[in-house]
Short mmCIF file of C-alpha atoms in Angstrom, two decimals:
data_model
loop_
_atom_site.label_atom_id
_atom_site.label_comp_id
_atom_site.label_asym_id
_atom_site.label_seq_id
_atom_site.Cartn_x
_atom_site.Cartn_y
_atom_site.Cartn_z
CA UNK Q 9 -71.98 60.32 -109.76
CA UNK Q 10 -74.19 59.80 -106.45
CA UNK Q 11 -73.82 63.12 -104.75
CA UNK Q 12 -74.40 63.61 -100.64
CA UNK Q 13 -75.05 67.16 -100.54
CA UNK Q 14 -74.41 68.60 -96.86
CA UNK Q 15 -76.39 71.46 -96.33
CA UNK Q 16 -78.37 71.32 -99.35
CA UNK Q 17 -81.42 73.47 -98.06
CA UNK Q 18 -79.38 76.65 -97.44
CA UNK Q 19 -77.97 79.99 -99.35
CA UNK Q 20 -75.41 78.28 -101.06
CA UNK Q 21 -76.93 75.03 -101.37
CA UNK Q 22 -79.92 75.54 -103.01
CA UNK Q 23 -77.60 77.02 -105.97
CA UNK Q 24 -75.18 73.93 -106.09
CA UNK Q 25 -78.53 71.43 -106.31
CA UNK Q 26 -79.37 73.76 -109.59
CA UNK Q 27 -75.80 73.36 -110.74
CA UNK Q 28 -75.89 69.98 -110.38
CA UNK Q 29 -79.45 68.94 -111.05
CA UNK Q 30 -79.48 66.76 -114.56
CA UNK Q 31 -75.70 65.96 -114.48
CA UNK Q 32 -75.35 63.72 -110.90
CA UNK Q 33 -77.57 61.87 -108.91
CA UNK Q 34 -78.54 63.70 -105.75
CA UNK Q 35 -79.03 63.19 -102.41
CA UNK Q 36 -79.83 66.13 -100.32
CA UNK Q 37 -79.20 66.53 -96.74
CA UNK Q 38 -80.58 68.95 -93.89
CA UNK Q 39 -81.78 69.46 -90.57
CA UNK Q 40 -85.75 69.08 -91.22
CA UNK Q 41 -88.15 70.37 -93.32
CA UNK Q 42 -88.19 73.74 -92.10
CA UNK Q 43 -84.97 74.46 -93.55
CA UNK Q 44 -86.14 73.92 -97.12
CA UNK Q 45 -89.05 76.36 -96.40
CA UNK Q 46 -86.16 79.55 -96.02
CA UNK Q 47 -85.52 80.02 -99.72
CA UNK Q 48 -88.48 78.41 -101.15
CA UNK Q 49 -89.62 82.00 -102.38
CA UNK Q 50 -86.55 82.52 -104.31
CA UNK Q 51 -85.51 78.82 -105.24
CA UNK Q 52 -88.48 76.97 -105.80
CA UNK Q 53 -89.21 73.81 -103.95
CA UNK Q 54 -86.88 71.40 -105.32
CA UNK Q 55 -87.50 68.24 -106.75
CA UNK Q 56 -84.48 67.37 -108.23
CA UNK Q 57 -83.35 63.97 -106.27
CA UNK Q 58 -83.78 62.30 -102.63
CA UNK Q 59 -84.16 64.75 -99.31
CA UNK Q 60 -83.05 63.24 -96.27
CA UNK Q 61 -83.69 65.02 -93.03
CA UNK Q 62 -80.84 64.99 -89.75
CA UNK Q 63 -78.44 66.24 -87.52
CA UNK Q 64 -74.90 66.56 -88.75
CA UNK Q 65 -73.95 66.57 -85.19
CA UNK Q 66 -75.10 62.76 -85.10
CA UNK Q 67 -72.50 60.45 -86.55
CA UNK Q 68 -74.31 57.46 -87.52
CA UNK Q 69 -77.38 60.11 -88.98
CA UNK Q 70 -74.40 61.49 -91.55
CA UNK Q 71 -73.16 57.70 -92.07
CA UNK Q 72 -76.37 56.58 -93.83
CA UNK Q 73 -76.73 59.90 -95.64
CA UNK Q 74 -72.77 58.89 -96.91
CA UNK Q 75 -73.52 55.46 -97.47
CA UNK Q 76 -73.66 54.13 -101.58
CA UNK Q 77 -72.88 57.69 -102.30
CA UNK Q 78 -69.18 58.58 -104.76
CA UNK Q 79 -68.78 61.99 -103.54
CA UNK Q 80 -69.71 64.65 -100.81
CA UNK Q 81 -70.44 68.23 -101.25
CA UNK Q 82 -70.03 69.66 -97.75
CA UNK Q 83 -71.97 72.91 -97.06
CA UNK Q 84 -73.60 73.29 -93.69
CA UNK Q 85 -72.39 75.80 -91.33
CA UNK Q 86 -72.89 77.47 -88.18
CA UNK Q 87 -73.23 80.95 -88.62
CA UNK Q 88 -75.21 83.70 -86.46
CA UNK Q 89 -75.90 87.31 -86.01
CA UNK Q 90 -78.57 86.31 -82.92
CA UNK Q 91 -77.84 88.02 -79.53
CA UNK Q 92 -75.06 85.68 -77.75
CA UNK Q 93 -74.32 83.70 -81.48
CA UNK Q 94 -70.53 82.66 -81.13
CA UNK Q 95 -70.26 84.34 -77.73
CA UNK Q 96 -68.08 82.12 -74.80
CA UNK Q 97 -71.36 79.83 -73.78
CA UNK Q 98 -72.41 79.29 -77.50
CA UNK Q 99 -71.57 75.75 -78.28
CA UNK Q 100 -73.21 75.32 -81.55
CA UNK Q 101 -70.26 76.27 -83.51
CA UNK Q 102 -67.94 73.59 -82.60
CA UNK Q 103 -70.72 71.17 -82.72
CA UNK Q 104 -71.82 71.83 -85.93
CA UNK Q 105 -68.72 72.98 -87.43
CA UNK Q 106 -66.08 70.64 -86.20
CA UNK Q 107 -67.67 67.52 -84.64
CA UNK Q 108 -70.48 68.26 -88.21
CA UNK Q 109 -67.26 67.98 -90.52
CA UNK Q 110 -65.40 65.40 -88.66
CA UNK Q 111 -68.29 63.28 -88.95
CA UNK Q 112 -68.43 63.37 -92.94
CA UNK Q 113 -65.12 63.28 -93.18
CA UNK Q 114 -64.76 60.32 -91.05
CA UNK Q 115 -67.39 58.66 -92.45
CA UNK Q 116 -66.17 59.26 -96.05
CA UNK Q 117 -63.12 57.49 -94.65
CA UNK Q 118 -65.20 54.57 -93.39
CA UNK Q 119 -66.82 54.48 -97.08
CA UNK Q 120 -63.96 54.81 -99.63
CA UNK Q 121 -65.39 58.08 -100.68
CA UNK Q 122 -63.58 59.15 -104.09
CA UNK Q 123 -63.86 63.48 -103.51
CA UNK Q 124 -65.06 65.60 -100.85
CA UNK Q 125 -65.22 69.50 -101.91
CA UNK Q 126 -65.60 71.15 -98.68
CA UNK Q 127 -66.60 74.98 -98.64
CA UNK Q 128 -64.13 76.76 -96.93
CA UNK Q 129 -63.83 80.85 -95.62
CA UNK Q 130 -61.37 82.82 -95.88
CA UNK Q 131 -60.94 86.95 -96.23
CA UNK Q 132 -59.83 87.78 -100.32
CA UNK Q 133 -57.08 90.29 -98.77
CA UNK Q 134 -55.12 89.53 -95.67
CA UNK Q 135 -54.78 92.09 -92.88
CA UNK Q 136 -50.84 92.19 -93.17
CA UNK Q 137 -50.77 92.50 -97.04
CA UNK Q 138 -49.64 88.78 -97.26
CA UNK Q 139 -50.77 87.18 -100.56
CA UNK Q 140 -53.30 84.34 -99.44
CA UNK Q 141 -51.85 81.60 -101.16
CA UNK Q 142 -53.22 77.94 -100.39
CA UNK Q 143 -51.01 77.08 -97.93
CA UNK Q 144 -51.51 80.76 -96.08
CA UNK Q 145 -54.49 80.70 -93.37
CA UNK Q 146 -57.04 83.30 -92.28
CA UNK Q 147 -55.49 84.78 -89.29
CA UNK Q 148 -58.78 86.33 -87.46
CA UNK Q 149 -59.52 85.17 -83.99
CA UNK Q 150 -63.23 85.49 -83.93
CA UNK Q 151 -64.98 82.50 -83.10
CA UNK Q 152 -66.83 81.80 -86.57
CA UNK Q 153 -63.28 82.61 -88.03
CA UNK Q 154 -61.65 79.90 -85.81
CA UNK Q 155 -64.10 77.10 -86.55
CA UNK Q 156 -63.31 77.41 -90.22
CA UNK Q 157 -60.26 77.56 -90.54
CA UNK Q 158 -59.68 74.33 -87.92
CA UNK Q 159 -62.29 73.01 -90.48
CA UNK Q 160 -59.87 73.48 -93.54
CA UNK Q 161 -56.86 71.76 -91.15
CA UNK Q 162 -58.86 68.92 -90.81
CA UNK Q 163 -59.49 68.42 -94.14
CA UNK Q 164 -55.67 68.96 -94.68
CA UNK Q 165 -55.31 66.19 -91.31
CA UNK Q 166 -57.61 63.61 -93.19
CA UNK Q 167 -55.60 63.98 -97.13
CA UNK Q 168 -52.73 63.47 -95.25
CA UNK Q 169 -53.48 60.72 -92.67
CA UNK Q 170 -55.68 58.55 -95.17
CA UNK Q 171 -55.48 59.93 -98.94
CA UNK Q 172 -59.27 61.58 -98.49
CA UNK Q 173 -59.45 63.37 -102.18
CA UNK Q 174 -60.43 66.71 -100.34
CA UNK Q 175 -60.73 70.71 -102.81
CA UNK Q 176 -61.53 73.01 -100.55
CA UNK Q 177 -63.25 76.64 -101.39
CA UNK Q 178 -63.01 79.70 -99.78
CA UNK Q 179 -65.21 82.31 -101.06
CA UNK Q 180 -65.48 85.57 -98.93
CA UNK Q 181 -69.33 87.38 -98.86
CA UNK Q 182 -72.09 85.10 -100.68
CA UNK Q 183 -74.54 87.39 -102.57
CA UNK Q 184 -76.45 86.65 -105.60
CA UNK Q 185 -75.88 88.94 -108.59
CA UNK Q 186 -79.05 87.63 -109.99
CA UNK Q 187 -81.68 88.86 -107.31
CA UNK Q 188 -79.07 91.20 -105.88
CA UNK Q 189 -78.99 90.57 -102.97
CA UNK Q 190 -77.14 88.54 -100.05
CA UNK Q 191 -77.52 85.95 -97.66
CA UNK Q 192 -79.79 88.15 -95.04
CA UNK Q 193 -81.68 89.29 -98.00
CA UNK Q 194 -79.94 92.77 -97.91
CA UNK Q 195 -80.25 94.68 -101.06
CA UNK Q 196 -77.01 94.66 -102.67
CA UNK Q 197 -75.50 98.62 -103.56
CA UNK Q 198 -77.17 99.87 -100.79
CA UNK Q 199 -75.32 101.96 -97.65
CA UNK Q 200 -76.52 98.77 -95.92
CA UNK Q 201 -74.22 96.61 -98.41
CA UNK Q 202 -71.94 98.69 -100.62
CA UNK Q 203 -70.01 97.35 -102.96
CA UNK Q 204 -66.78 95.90 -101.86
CA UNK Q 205 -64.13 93.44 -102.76
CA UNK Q 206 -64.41 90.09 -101.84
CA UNK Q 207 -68.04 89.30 -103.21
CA UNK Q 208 -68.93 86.29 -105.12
CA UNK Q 209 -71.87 85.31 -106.65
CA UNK Q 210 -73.59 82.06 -105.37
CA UNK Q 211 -74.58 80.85 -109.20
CA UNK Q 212 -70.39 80.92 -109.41
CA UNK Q 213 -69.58 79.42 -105.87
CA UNK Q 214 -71.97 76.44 -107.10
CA UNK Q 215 -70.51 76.38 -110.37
CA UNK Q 216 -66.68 75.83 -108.37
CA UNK Q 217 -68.70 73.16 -106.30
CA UNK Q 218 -69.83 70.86 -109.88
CA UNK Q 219 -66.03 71.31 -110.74
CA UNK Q 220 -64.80 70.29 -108.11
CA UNK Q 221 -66.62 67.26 -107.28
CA UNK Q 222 -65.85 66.39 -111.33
CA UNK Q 223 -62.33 67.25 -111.51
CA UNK Q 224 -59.89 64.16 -111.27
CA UNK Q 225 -56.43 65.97 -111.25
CA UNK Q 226 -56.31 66.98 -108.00
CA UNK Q 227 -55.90 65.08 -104.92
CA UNK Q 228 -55.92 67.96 -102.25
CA UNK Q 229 -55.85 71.64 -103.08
CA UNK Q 230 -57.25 74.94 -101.79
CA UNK Q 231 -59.04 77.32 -104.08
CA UNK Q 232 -59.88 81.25 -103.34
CA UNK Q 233 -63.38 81.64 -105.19
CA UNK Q 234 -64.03 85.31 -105.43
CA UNK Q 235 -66.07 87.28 -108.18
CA UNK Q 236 -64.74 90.61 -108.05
CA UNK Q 237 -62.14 92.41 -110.16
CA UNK Q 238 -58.77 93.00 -108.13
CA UNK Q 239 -59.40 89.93 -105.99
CA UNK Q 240 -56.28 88.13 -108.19
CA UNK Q 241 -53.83 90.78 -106.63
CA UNK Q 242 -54.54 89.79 -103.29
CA UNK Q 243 -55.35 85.87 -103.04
CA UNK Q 244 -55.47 82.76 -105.43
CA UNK Q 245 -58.56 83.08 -107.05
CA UNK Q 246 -57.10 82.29 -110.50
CA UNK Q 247 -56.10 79.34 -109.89
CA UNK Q 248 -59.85 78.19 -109.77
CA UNK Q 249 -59.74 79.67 -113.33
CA UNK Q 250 -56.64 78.14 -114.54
CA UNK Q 251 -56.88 74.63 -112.76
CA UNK Q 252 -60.97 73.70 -112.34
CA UNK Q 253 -61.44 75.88 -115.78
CA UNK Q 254 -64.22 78.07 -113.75
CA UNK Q 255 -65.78 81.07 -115.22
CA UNK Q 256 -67.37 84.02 -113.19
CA UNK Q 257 -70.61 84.76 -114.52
CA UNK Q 258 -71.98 86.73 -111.91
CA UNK Q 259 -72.34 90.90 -112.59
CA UNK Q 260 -71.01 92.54 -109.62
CA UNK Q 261 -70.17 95.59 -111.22
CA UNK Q 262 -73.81 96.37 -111.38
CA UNK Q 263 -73.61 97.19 -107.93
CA UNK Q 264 -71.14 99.48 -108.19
CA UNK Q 265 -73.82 102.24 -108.94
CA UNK Q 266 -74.54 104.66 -105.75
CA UNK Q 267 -72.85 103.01 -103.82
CA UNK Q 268 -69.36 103.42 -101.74
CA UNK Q 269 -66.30 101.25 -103.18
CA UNK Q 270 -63.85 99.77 -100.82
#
Protein backbone atom coordinates (compact mmCIF):
# COMPACT_ATOMS: atom_id res chain seq x y z
CA UNK A 1 0.00 0.00 0.00
CA UNK A 2 1.00 3.88 -0.30
CA UNK A 3 1.14 4.92 3.29
CA UNK A 4 0.72 8.90 4.49
CA UNK A 5 2.29 8.72 7.73
CA UNK A 6 1.14 11.78 10.03
CA UNK A 7 3.63 12.53 12.41
CA UNK A 8 6.22 10.33 11.17
CA UNK A 9 9.29 12.22 12.78
CA UNK A 10 8.15 11.73 16.41
CA UNK A 11 8.31 9.05 19.49
CA UNK A 12 5.93 6.87 18.10
CA UNK A 13 6.49 7.48 14.60
CA UNK A 14 9.82 6.82 14.05
CA UNK A 15 8.90 3.11 15.36
CA UNK A 16 5.83 2.64 12.95
CA UNK A 17 8.26 3.82 9.76
CA UNK A 18 10.57 0.70 11.09
CA UNK A 19 7.48 -1.45 11.29
CA UNK A 20 6.50 -0.64 8.14
CA UNK A 21 9.67 -0.01 6.19
CA UNK A 22 10.02 -3.01 3.36
CA UNK A 23 6.29 -4.02 3.49
CA UNK A 24 4.37 -0.46 2.21
CA UNK A 25 5.36 2.35 0.35
CA UNK A 26 5.92 5.39 2.54
CA UNK A 27 5.33 8.74 2.65
CA UNK A 28 6.35 10.57 5.70
CA UNK A 29 4.93 13.69 6.98
CA UNK A 30 6.11 16.47 9.57
CA UNK A 31 6.48 19.90 10.47
CA UNK A 32 10.20 20.59 9.06
CA UNK A 33 13.35 19.19 9.29
CA UNK A 34 14.00 19.91 12.73
CA UNK A 35 11.63 17.44 13.86
CA UNK A 36 13.51 14.52 12.32
CA UNK A 37 16.69 15.78 14.12
CA UNK A 38 14.84 14.81 17.89
CA UNK A 39 15.37 11.07 17.70
CA UNK A 40 18.02 10.87 15.19
CA UNK A 41 20.42 9.59 18.07
CA UNK A 42 18.26 6.75 18.87
CA UNK A 43 16.50 6.03 15.40
CA UNK A 44 18.86 6.69 12.84
CA UNK A 45 18.14 9.08 10.05
CA UNK A 46 15.67 7.38 8.02
CA UNK A 47 15.73 6.65 4.57
CA UNK A 48 13.10 4.43 4.12
CA UNK A 49 10.57 6.37 1.58
CA UNK A 50 9.52 10.15 0.66
CA UNK A 51 9.67 13.06 3.60
CA UNK A 52 7.41 15.78 3.07
CA UNK A 53 7.63 18.78 5.30
CA UNK A 54 4.13 20.97 6.62
CA UNK A 55 1.67 22.15 8.84
CA UNK A 56 -1.16 19.83 9.70
CA UNK A 57 -2.99 22.88 10.69
CA UNK A 58 -3.04 23.83 6.82
CA UNK A 59 -5.70 21.97 4.92
CA UNK A 60 -4.63 22.02 1.45
CA UNK A 61 -0.65 21.26 2.96
CA UNK A 62 -2.31 17.73 4.41
CA UNK A 63 -4.40 17.35 0.99
CA UNK A 64 -1.28 16.85 -1.20
CA UNK A 65 0.47 14.82 1.49
CA UNK A 66 -3.12 12.51 1.18
CA UNK A 67 -3.25 12.69 -2.37
CA UNK A 68 -2.40 9.05 -4.53
CA UNK A 69 -1.92 7.65 -1.13
CA UNK A 70 -4.41 4.06 0.05
CA UNK A 71 -4.14 4.62 3.64
CA UNK A 72 -3.26 7.13 6.53
CA UNK A 73 -1.46 6.46 9.67
CA UNK A 74 -2.36 9.43 11.86
CA UNK A 75 0.16 10.26 14.64
CA UNK A 76 0.87 13.89 15.34
CA UNK A 77 -0.16 15.39 18.51
CA UNK A 78 -0.08 18.29 20.64
CA UNK A 79 1.35 17.51 23.78
CA UNK A 80 3.38 19.80 26.39
CA UNK A 81 4.91 19.96 29.75
CA UNK A 82 6.26 23.84 28.84
CA UNK A 83 5.16 26.56 31.35
CA UNK A 84 1.47 27.68 30.15
CA UNK A 85 1.22 24.20 27.65
CA UNK A 86 -2.66 23.48 27.62
CA UNK A 87 -3.34 26.37 29.99
CA UNK A 88 -6.76 28.73 29.01
CA UNK A 89 -4.66 31.03 26.29
CA UNK A 90 -2.85 27.93 24.75
CA UNK A 91 -4.43 27.40 21.42
CA UNK A 92 -2.16 24.90 19.94
CA UNK A 93 -4.08 22.01 21.10
CA UNK A 94 -7.23 22.49 19.29
CA UNK A 95 -5.31 23.57 16.32
CA UNK A 96 -3.26 20.82 16.02
CA UNK A 97 -5.39 18.28 17.50
CA UNK A 98 -8.81 18.92 16.16
CA UNK A 99 -8.65 21.30 13.15
CA UNK A 100 -4.90 18.72 12.45
CA UNK A 101 -7.32 15.58 12.43
CA UNK A 102 -10.27 17.09 10.82
CA UNK A 103 -8.13 18.01 8.07
CA UNK A 104 -6.90 14.29 7.28
CA UNK A 105 -9.91 13.03 7.91
CA UNK A 106 -11.66 15.32 5.63
CA UNK A 107 -9.34 15.05 3.15
CA UNK A 108 -9.32 11.20 3.24
CA UNK A 109 -13.01 11.80 2.56
CA UNK A 110 -12.26 14.03 -0.43
CA UNK A 111 -9.80 11.08 -1.67
CA UNK A 112 -11.66 7.73 -1.24
CA UNK A 113 -9.14 6.77 1.32
CA UNK A 114 -9.58 2.85 2.03
CA UNK A 115 -8.25 2.90 6.20
CA UNK A 116 -7.26 5.50 8.50
CA UNK A 117 -5.72 4.03 11.94
CA UNK A 118 -5.77 6.97 14.10
CA UNK A 119 -3.77 6.81 17.51
CA UNK A 120 -5.99 7.41 20.14
CA UNK A 121 -5.46 7.99 24.37
CA UNK A 122 -7.10 6.71 26.76
CA UNK A 123 -6.23 5.70 30.70
CA UNK A 124 -5.92 1.39 30.88
CA UNK A 125 -8.16 1.65 34.23
CA UNK A 126 -11.00 4.05 34.62
CA UNK A 127 -11.34 6.23 37.71
CA UNK A 128 -14.86 4.70 38.66
CA UNK A 129 -13.80 1.01 38.15
CA UNK A 130 -15.84 0.94 34.84
CA UNK A 131 -14.37 -1.59 32.35
CA UNK A 132 -13.14 0.63 29.31
CA UNK A 133 -14.80 -1.08 26.68
CA UNK A 134 -14.78 0.56 23.05
CA UNK A 135 -17.72 2.29 23.27
CA UNK A 136 -16.71 3.70 27.04
CA UNK A 137 -14.71 7.19 26.86
CA UNK A 138 -11.91 8.67 28.98
CA UNK A 139 -13.72 10.80 31.38
CA UNK A 140 -10.74 13.35 32.47
CA UNK A 141 -11.32 17.00 31.94
CA UNK A 142 -7.83 18.18 31.39
CA UNK A 143 -7.29 19.90 28.32
CA UNK A 144 -4.86 17.31 26.50
CA UNK A 145 -7.50 14.72 27.78
CA UNK A 146 -10.36 16.66 26.05
CA UNK A 147 -8.71 17.10 22.67
CA UNK A 148 -8.36 13.37 22.37
CA UNK A 149 -11.04 12.09 23.15
CA UNK A 150 -13.20 14.79 20.77
CA UNK A 151 -10.48 13.38 18.37
CA UNK A 152 -11.76 9.69 18.73
CA UNK A 153 -15.66 11.22 18.29
CA UNK A 154 -14.72 12.55 15.21
CA UNK A 155 -13.38 9.68 13.88
CA UNK A 156 -16.60 7.90 15.17
CA UNK A 157 -18.63 11.32 13.34
CA UNK A 158 -16.73 10.62 9.95
CA UNK A 159 -17.43 6.24 9.93
CA UNK A 160 -20.72 7.17 10.51
CA UNK A 161 -21.49 10.20 8.28
CA UNK A 162 -19.42 8.83 5.18
CA UNK A 163 -18.20 5.04 5.73
CA UNK A 164 -14.36 6.43 6.52
CA UNK A 165 -12.70 2.78 7.40
CA UNK A 166 -11.34 4.37 10.73
CA UNK A 167 -9.27 1.62 13.94
CA UNK A 168 -8.49 3.68 16.41
CA UNK A 169 -5.65 2.95 19.29
CA UNK A 170 -5.43 3.98 22.58
CA UNK A 171 -2.32 3.12 24.28
CA UNK A 172 -1.72 4.77 27.77
CA UNK A 173 2.32 5.81 28.61
CA UNK A 174 4.70 5.27 25.42
CA UNK A 175 8.12 3.96 26.63
CA UNK A 176 10.48 1.80 24.85
CA UNK A 177 11.40 -1.49 26.52
CA UNK A 178 14.33 -1.63 24.25
CA UNK A 179 16.37 1.54 25.37
CA UNK A 180 14.25 1.77 28.50
CA UNK A 181 13.22 4.55 28.54
CA UNK A 182 10.16 6.99 27.66
CA UNK A 183 9.14 9.69 25.62
CA UNK A 184 11.15 12.58 27.74
CA UNK A 185 14.00 10.24 27.76
CA UNK A 186 13.37 9.32 31.48
CA UNK A 187 15.04 6.20 32.56
CA UNK A 188 12.48 3.67 32.95
CA UNK A 189 12.46 1.83 36.87
CA UNK A 190 13.61 4.79 38.25
CA UNK A 191 11.65 6.89 41.33
CA UNK A 192 11.39 9.31 38.39
CA UNK A 193 9.32 6.54 36.34
CA UNK A 194 8.41 3.47 38.38
CA UNK A 195 6.87 0.84 37.05
CA UNK A 196 3.20 1.06 36.65
CA UNK A 197 0.30 -0.30 34.75
CA UNK A 198 -0.65 1.10 31.69
CA UNK A 199 2.84 1.06 29.81
CA UNK A 200 3.32 -0.06 26.35
CA UNK A 201 6.16 -0.44 24.41
CA UNK A 202 6.48 1.74 21.20
CA UNK A 203 8.07 -1.39 19.01
CA UNK A 204 4.29 -2.91 20.00
CA UNK A 205 2.17 0.36 19.52
CA UNK A 206 3.85 0.35 15.87
CA UNK A 207 3.37 -3.17 15.45
CA UNK A 208 -0.85 -2.42 16.25
CA UNK A 209 -0.30 0.51 13.68
CA UNK A 210 1.04 -2.19 10.48
CA UNK A 211 -2.10 -4.26 11.60
CA UNK A 212 -4.22 -2.03 11.47
CA UNK A 213 -3.63 -0.28 8.35
CA UNK A 214 -3.50 -4.21 6.85
CA UNK A 215 -6.45 -5.60 8.43
CA UNK A 216 -9.63 -5.73 6.12
CA UNK A 217 -12.31 -7.03 8.64
CA UNK A 218 -13.02 -4.15 10.32
CA UNK A 219 -14.75 -1.14 9.26
CA UNK A 220 -14.63 0.99 12.55
CA UNK A 221 -13.43 -0.29 15.89
CA UNK A 222 -11.55 0.92 18.97
CA UNK A 223 -8.62 -0.99 20.33
CA UNK A 224 -6.92 -0.55 24.03
CA UNK A 225 -3.09 -1.25 23.20
CA UNK A 226 -1.39 -1.75 26.48
CA UNK A 227 1.78 -3.97 27.30
CA UNK A 228 1.47 -4.70 30.79
CA UNK A 229 0.15 -7.74 32.66
CA UNK A 230 -3.33 -6.98 34.42
CA UNK A 231 -4.19 -4.36 31.81
CA UNK A 232 -6.98 -7.17 30.37
CA UNK A 233 -8.90 -6.82 33.78
CA UNK A 234 -9.43 -3.33 33.38
CA UNK A 235 -9.86 -2.31 29.52
CA UNK A 236 -9.99 -4.11 26.04
CA UNK A 237 -6.63 -4.70 25.28
CA UNK A 238 -7.27 -8.29 24.14
CA UNK A 239 -9.19 -7.64 21.70
CA UNK A 240 -6.10 -6.20 19.77
CA UNK A 241 -4.83 -9.78 20.44
CA UNK A 242 -7.79 -11.69 19.45
CA UNK A 243 -9.04 -9.47 16.44
CA UNK A 244 -5.65 -7.67 14.70
CA UNK A 245 -3.68 -11.05 15.94
CA UNK A 246 -1.04 -8.55 17.80
CA UNK A 247 1.64 -9.84 19.98
CA UNK A 248 3.40 -7.83 22.84
CA UNK A 249 6.94 -8.16 22.51
CA UNK A 250 8.07 -5.54 24.62
CA UNK A 251 9.76 -6.62 28.35
CA UNK A 252 8.22 -4.47 30.84
CA UNK A 253 8.73 -6.64 33.60
CA UNK A 254 12.35 -5.75 33.46
CA UNK A 255 11.48 -2.68 35.02
CA UNK A 256 9.91 -4.00 37.71
CA UNK A 257 13.38 -4.24 39.55
CA UNK A 258 13.87 -1.33 42.35
CA UNK A 259 11.33 0.17 41.59
CA UNK A 260 7.67 0.97 43.22
CA UNK A 261 4.63 -1.06 41.57
CA UNK A 262 1.31 0.59 41.23
Amino acid sequence: MNIVVFGAAGWLGRAALAALDGNHRIRAFDYGPQAWQSWNDTDGEWKGGEIVHGDIVDFHAVDRAVAGMDAVLHMAVYHSDEPGAHGVDDQKPFLINIKGLWNVLESARRHGIGRIVHIGSCQTAHPGGVFFSADVRRPDGGLYGVTKRLQEEMCRQFYDAFGLRIIVLRPDYIVDSRLGIGRYREKLGTEARPYRQGWVCRHDLAEACRLGLEFRDVDFDVFHVVGTPGAEETCNVARSREVLGLEYRGDLEQYRIGADVE
